[in-house]
Amino acid sequence: MERGKRTLLLAAALLVVSTWYLGTGGGPLERPPAASEFDIVQTYLINSRSQTYAIDGVLAQVMEAARVEHLQDTDVSELQLPRFYSHDGNNQTWSASAEYGELTHRTGVLTLRQDVVLTNDKAGGVLESSVMTVDLKARIAKSVVPVKITLDDNVLTADGMYADLKGQTIRLAPNVEGTYVPEGS
């Protein structure tokens, strides 16, 4: 009889330990992972492309990236080789590209870094910068570092810019300088 009690006690102990281990009793499977000083990548996307449409069904914007890493417990995705296209519905398109980007989902702000290029696809003008932010909801691009705009042989430089992608306008400031080359020169 003593042997039967030990077997029953051992079985009960194994049941308690396995319940704890499998997570039904507050074991390690229910606990959140230990905090790390580095963010953990939750999702990877390779060669991603997303499209956003206006209420009337017209294509409004396209976002592409060679690689997207969404960080766990944050509202941020890191992008490699991001490209952003803003359409206004009247064949007016702006394109922005860079080596790296960071998209904050809550605010809808895309920050582009390193070899940033903003192009007005219809006019052909090219704006270059090292850093630019694009508010995807308002469709406004800003840079507070030096920029260079090239259209044909004409060049404008400034220490910053503001571009209204819907209104098709760019405002340069401060310290704007330009080189104008007349046609036929």
mmCIF file of C-alpha atoms in Angstrom:
data_model
loop_
_atom_site.group_PDB
_atom_site.id
_atom_site.type_symbol
_atom_site.label_atom_id
_atom_site.label_comp_id
_atom_site.label_asym_id
_atom_site.label_seq_id
_atom_site.Cartn_x
_atom_site.Cartn_y
_atom_site.Cartn_z
ATOM 1 C CA MET A 1 0.000 0.000 0.000
ATOM 2 C CA GLU A 2 2.934 2.292 0.752
ATOM 3 C CA ARG A 3 4.130 1.791 -2.796
ATOM 4 C CA GLY A 4 0.707 2.797 -4.235
ATOM 5 C CA LYS A 5 0.726 6.064 -2.230
ATOM 6 C CA ARG A 6 4.163 6.953 -3.596
ATOM 7 C CA THR A 7 3.035 6.268 -7.167
ATOM 8 C CA LEU A 8 -0.081 8.399 -6.666
ATOM 9 C CA LEU A 9 1.969 11.199 -5.061
ATOM 10 C CA LEU A 10 4.532 11.068 -7.904
ATOM 11 C CA ALA A 11 1.744 11.197 -10.521
ATOM 12 C CA ALA A 12 0.154 14.212 -8.775
ATOM 13 C CA ALA A 13 3.536 15.990 -8.622
ATOM 14 C CA LEU A 14 4.146 15.332 -12.341
ATOM 15 C CA LEU A 15 0.678 16.684 -13.139
ATOM 16 C CA VAL A 16 1.348 19.924 -11.189
ATOM 17 C CA VAL A 17 4.766 20.387 -12.809
ATOM 18 C CA SER A 18 3.471 19.697 -16.348
ATOM 19 C CA THR A 19 0.514 22.065 -15.821
ATOM 20 C CA TRP A 20 2.895 24.803 -14.701
ATOM 21 C CA TYR A 21 5.299 24.111 -17.569
ATOM 22 C CA LEU A 22 2.622 24.129 -20.282
ATOM 23 C CA GLY A 23 1.362 27.507 -19.198
ATOM 24 C CA THR A 24 -2.061 26.753 -17.781
ATOM 25 C CA GLY A 25 -0.911 27.577 -14.270
ATOM 26 C CA GLY A 26 1.031 30.801 -14.917
ATOM 27 C CA GLY A 27 4.154 29.025 -16.180
ATOM 28 C CA PRO A 28 6.758 30.236 -18.636
ATOM 29 C CA LEU A 29 4.438 30.154 -21.661
ATOM 30 C CA GLU A 30 2.166 32.789 -20.117
ATOM 31 C CA ARG A 31 4.929 35.129 -19.053
ATOM 32 C CA PRO A 32 5.972 37.903 -21.429
ATOM 33 C CA PRO A 33 9.480 37.550 -22.854
ATOM 34 C CA ALA A 34 12.262 39.077 -20.809
ATOM 35 C CA ALA A 35 12.930 42.725 -21.631
ATOM 36 C CA SER A 36 15.835 43.263 -23.983
ATOM 37 C CA GLU A 37 17.864 46.335 -24.655
ATOM 38 C CA PHE A 38 17.294 45.712 -28.381
ATOM 39 C CA ASP A 39 13.917 45.677 -30.094
ATOM 40 C CA ILE A 40 12.924 42.306 -31.480
ATOM 41 C CA VAL A 41 11.821 42.163 -35.106
ATOM 42 C CA GLN A 42 8.277 40.834 -35.145
ATOM 43 C CA THR A 43 7.626 40.736 -38.900
ATOM 44 C CA TYR A 44 9.815 40.683 -42.019
ATOM 45 C CA LEU A 45 8.592 41.566 -45.481
ATOM 46 C CA ILE A 46 10.723 41.147 -48.589
ATOM 47 C CA ASN A 47 9.972 43.144 -51.768
ATOM 48 C CA SER A 48 6.809 44.625 -50.274
ATOM 49 C CA ARG A 49 4.313 46.866 -52.036
ATOM 50 C CA SER A 50 1.204 48.486 -50.601
ATOM 51 C CA GLN A 51 -1.349 50.686 -52.327
ATOM 52 C CA THR A 52 -3.717 53.224 -50.800
ATOM 53 C CA TYR A 53 -6.843 54.428 -52.563
ATOM 54 C CA ALA A 54 -8.909 57.587 -52.074
ATOM 55 C CA ILE A 55 -12.582 57.367 -51.102
ATOM 56 C CA ASP A 56 -13.572 57.641 -54.781
ATOM 57 C CA GLY A 57 -11.396 54.610 -55.653
ATOM 58 C CA VAL A 58 -8.563 56.536 -57.303
ATOM 59 C CA LEU A 59 -5.035 55.412 -56.497
ATOM 60 C CA ALA A 60 -3.589 57.856 -53.922
ATOM 61 C CA GLN A 61 -0.203 56.415 -52.973
ATOM 62 C CA VAL A 62 2.090 53.428 -53.311
ATOM 63 C CA MET A 63 4.774 52.333 -50.839
ATOM 64 C CA GLU A 64 7.501 49.845 -51.791
ATOM 65 C CA ALA A 65 10.587 48.533 -50.010
ATOM 66 C CA ALA A 66 13.176 45.855 -50.644
ATOM 67 C CA ARG A 67 12.894 44.822 -46.975
ATOM 68 C CA VAL A 68 10.598 45.856 -44.119
ATOM 69 C CA GLU A 69 11.214 44.976 -40.470
ATOM 70 C CA HIS A 70 8.371 45.726 -38.064
ATOM 71 C CA LEU A 71 9.747 46.023 -34.532
ATOM 72 C CA GLN A 72 7.966 44.215 -31.702
ATOM 73 C CA ASP A 73 6.245 46.444 -29.128
ATOM 74 C CA THR A 74 6.801 49.576 -31.209
ATOM 75 C CA ASP A 75 4.825 51.417 -33.796
ATOM 76 C CA VAL A 76 7.760 51.560 -36.228
ATOM 77 C CA SER A 77 8.861 49.694 -39.354
ATOM 78 C CA GLU A 78 12.409 50.007 -40.679
ATOM 79 C CA LEU A 79 12.708 50.010 -44.474
ATOM 80 C CA GLN A 80 15.550 49.242 -46.846
ATOM 81 C CA LEU A 81 15.437 50.887 -50.281
ATOM 82 C CA PRO A 82 12.010 52.472 -49.743
ATOM 83 C CA ARG A 83 10.096 54.078 -52.622
ATOM 84 C CA PHE A 84 6.995 56.199 -52.158
ATOM 85 C CA TYR A 85 4.659 57.402 -54.925
ATOM 86 C CA SER A 86 2.026 60.092 -54.362
ATOM 87 C CA HIS A 87 -0.754 60.389 -56.972
ATOM 88 C CA ASP A 88 -3.248 63.238 -57.141
ATOM 89 C CA GLY A 89 -5.663 61.611 -59.595
ATOM 90 C CA ASN A 90 -4.747 63.941 -62.486
ATOM 91 C CA ASN A 91 -1.621 62.128 -63.668
ATOM 92 C CA GLN A 92 0.481 64.247 -61.305
ATOM 93 C CA THR A 93 2.872 61.923 -59.493
ATOM 94 C CA TRP A 94 5.709 62.474 -57.062
ATOM 95 C CA SER A 95 8.257 59.747 -56.344
ATOM 96 C CA ALA A 96 10.525 59.594 -53.300
ATOM 97 C CA SER A 97 13.318 57.083 -52.734
ATOM 98 C CA ALA A 98 16.200 56.541 -50.325
ATOM 99 C CA GLU A 99 18.611 53.958 -49.003
ATOM 100 C CA TYR A 100 16.816 53.677 -45.643
ATOM 101 C CA GLY A 101 13.496 54.663 -44.163
ATOM 102 C CA GLU A 102 11.497 54.516 -40.979
ATOM 103 C CA LEU A 103 7.705 54.486 -40.962
ATOM 104 C CA THR A 104 5.903 55.471 -37.763
ATOM 105 C CA HIS A 105 2.495 53.871 -38.237
ATOM 106 C CA ARG A 106 0.514 55.866 -35.644
ATOM 107 C CA THR A 107 1.452 59.249 -37.122
ATOM 108 C CA GLY A 108 1.823 58.141 -40.742
ATOM 109 C CA VAL A 109 5.251 59.801 -41.015
ATOM 110 C CA LEU A 110 7.888 58.301 -43.279
ATOM 111 C CA THR A 111 11.467 59.417 -42.579
ATOM 112 C CA LEU A 112 13.867 58.853 -45.466
ATOM 113 C CA ARG A 113 17.652 58.794 -44.980
ATOM 114 C CA GLN A 114 20.742 58.653 -47.179
ATOM 115 C CA ASP A 115 20.629 59.488 -50.888
ATOM 116 C CA VAL A 116 17.070 60.812 -50.712
ATOM 117 C CA VAL A 117 15.558 61.752 -54.075
ATOM 118 C CA LEU A 118 12.154 63.410 -54.605
ATOM 119 C CA THR A 119 11.035 63.610 -58.236
ATOM 120 C CA ASN A 120 8.127 65.384 -59.883
ATOM 121 C CA ASP A 121 7.447 62.726 -62.497
ATOM 122 C CA LYS A 122 5.608 64.996 -64.955
ATOM 123 C CA ALA A 123 7.970 68.009 -64.856
ATOM 124 C CA GLY A 124 11.099 65.906 -64.424
ATOM 125 C CA GLY A 125 12.544 68.018 -61.623
ATOM 126 C CA VAL A 126 14.733 66.150 -59.128
ATOM 127 C CA LEU A 127 15.268 67.193 -55.503
ATOM 128 C CA GLU A 128 18.154 65.599 -53.576
ATOM 129 C CA SER A 129 18.746 65.606 -49.810
ATOM 130 C CA SER A 130 20.258 63.473 -47.074
ATOM 131 C CA VAL A 131 17.121 63.389 -44.869
ATOM 132 C CA MET A 132 13.443 64.045 -45.579
ATOM 133 C CA THR A 133 10.171 63.406 -43.784
ATOM 134 C CA VAL A 134 6.944 62.676 -45.625
ATOM 135 C CA ASP A 135 3.601 63.024 -43.849
ATOM 136 C CA LEU A 136 1.665 60.346 -45.727
ATOM 137 C CA LYS A 137 -1.763 61.540 -44.561
ATOM 138 C CA ALA A 138 -1.253 65.234 -45.372
ATOM 139 C CA ARG A 139 1.007 64.394 -48.364
ATOM 140 C CA ILE A 140 3.641 66.918 -47.355
ATOM 141 C CA ALA A 141 7.403 66.415 -47.597
ATOM 142 C CA LYS A 142 9.909 68.426 -45.534
ATOM 143 C CA SER A 143 13.657 68.682 -45.213
ATOM 144 C CA VAL A 144 15.582 70.828 -42.740
ATOM 145 C CA VAL A 145 18.978 69.947 -44.203
ATOM 146 C CA PRO A 146 20.507 71.222 -47.473
ATOM 147 C CA VAL A 147 18.642 70.318 -50.660
ATOM 148 C CA LYS A 148 19.474 70.567 -54.353
ATOM 149 C CA ILE A 149 16.895 70.793 -57.150
ATOM 150 C CA THR A 150 17.897 70.041 -60.731
ATOM 151 C CA LEU A 151 15.734 70.619 -63.807
ATOM 152 C CA ASP A 152 17.561 70.305 -67.103
ATOM 153 C CA ASP A 153 20.741 72.388 -66.614
ATOM 154 C CA ASN A 154 19.172 74.626 -63.950
ATOM 155 C CA VAL A 155 20.139 74.112 -60.299
ATOM 156 C CA LEU A 156 18.676 75.499 -57.075
ATOM 157 C CA THR A 157 20.129 74.916 -53.618
ATOM 158 C CA ALA A 158 18.710 75.763 -50.203
ATOM 159 C CA ASP A 159 19.135 74.849 -46.563
ATOM 160 C CA GLY A 160 15.639 73.343 -46.387
ATOM 161 C CA MET A 161 12.362 72.790 -48.218
ATOM 162 C CA TYR A 162 8.640 72.176 -47.856
ATOM 163 C CA ALA A 163 6.759 70.337 -50.629
ATOM 164 C CA ASP A 164 2.972 70.121 -50.922
ATOM 165 C CA LEU A 165 2.581 66.941 -52.975
ATOM 166 C CA LYS A 166 -1.164 67.519 -53.502
ATOM 167 C CA GLY A 167 -0.764 71.171 -54.477
ATOM 168 C CA GLN A 168 2.285 70.455 -56.664
ATOM 169 C CA THR A 169 4.419 73.169 -55.022
ATOM 170 C CA ILE A 170 7.840 73.331 -53.396
ATOM 171 C CA ARG A 171 8.967 76.154 -51.114
ATOM 172 C CA LEU A 172 12.708 76.536 -50.531
ATOM 173 C CA ALA A 173 14.164 78.379 -47.533
ATOM 174 C CA PRO A 174 16.513 79.632 -46.187
ATOM 175 C CA ASN A 175 19.621 80.572 -48.172
ATOM 176 C CA VAL A 176 18.297 79.836 -51.658
ATOM 177 C CA GLU A 177 20.783 80.091 -54.523
ATOM 178 C CA GLY A 178 20.291 79.210 -58.159
ATOM 179 C CA THR A 179 22.008 78.752 -61.483
ATOM 180 C CA TYR A 180 19.813 79.376 -64.511
ATOM 181 C CA VAL A 181 20.964 78.280 -67.952
ATOM 182 C CA PRO A 182 18.844 79.808 -70.757
ATOM 183 C CA GLU A 183 17.705 77.438 -73.517
ATOM 184 C CA GLY A 184 20.034 77.365 -76.492
ATOM 185 C CA SER A 185 23.069 78.411 -74.468
#
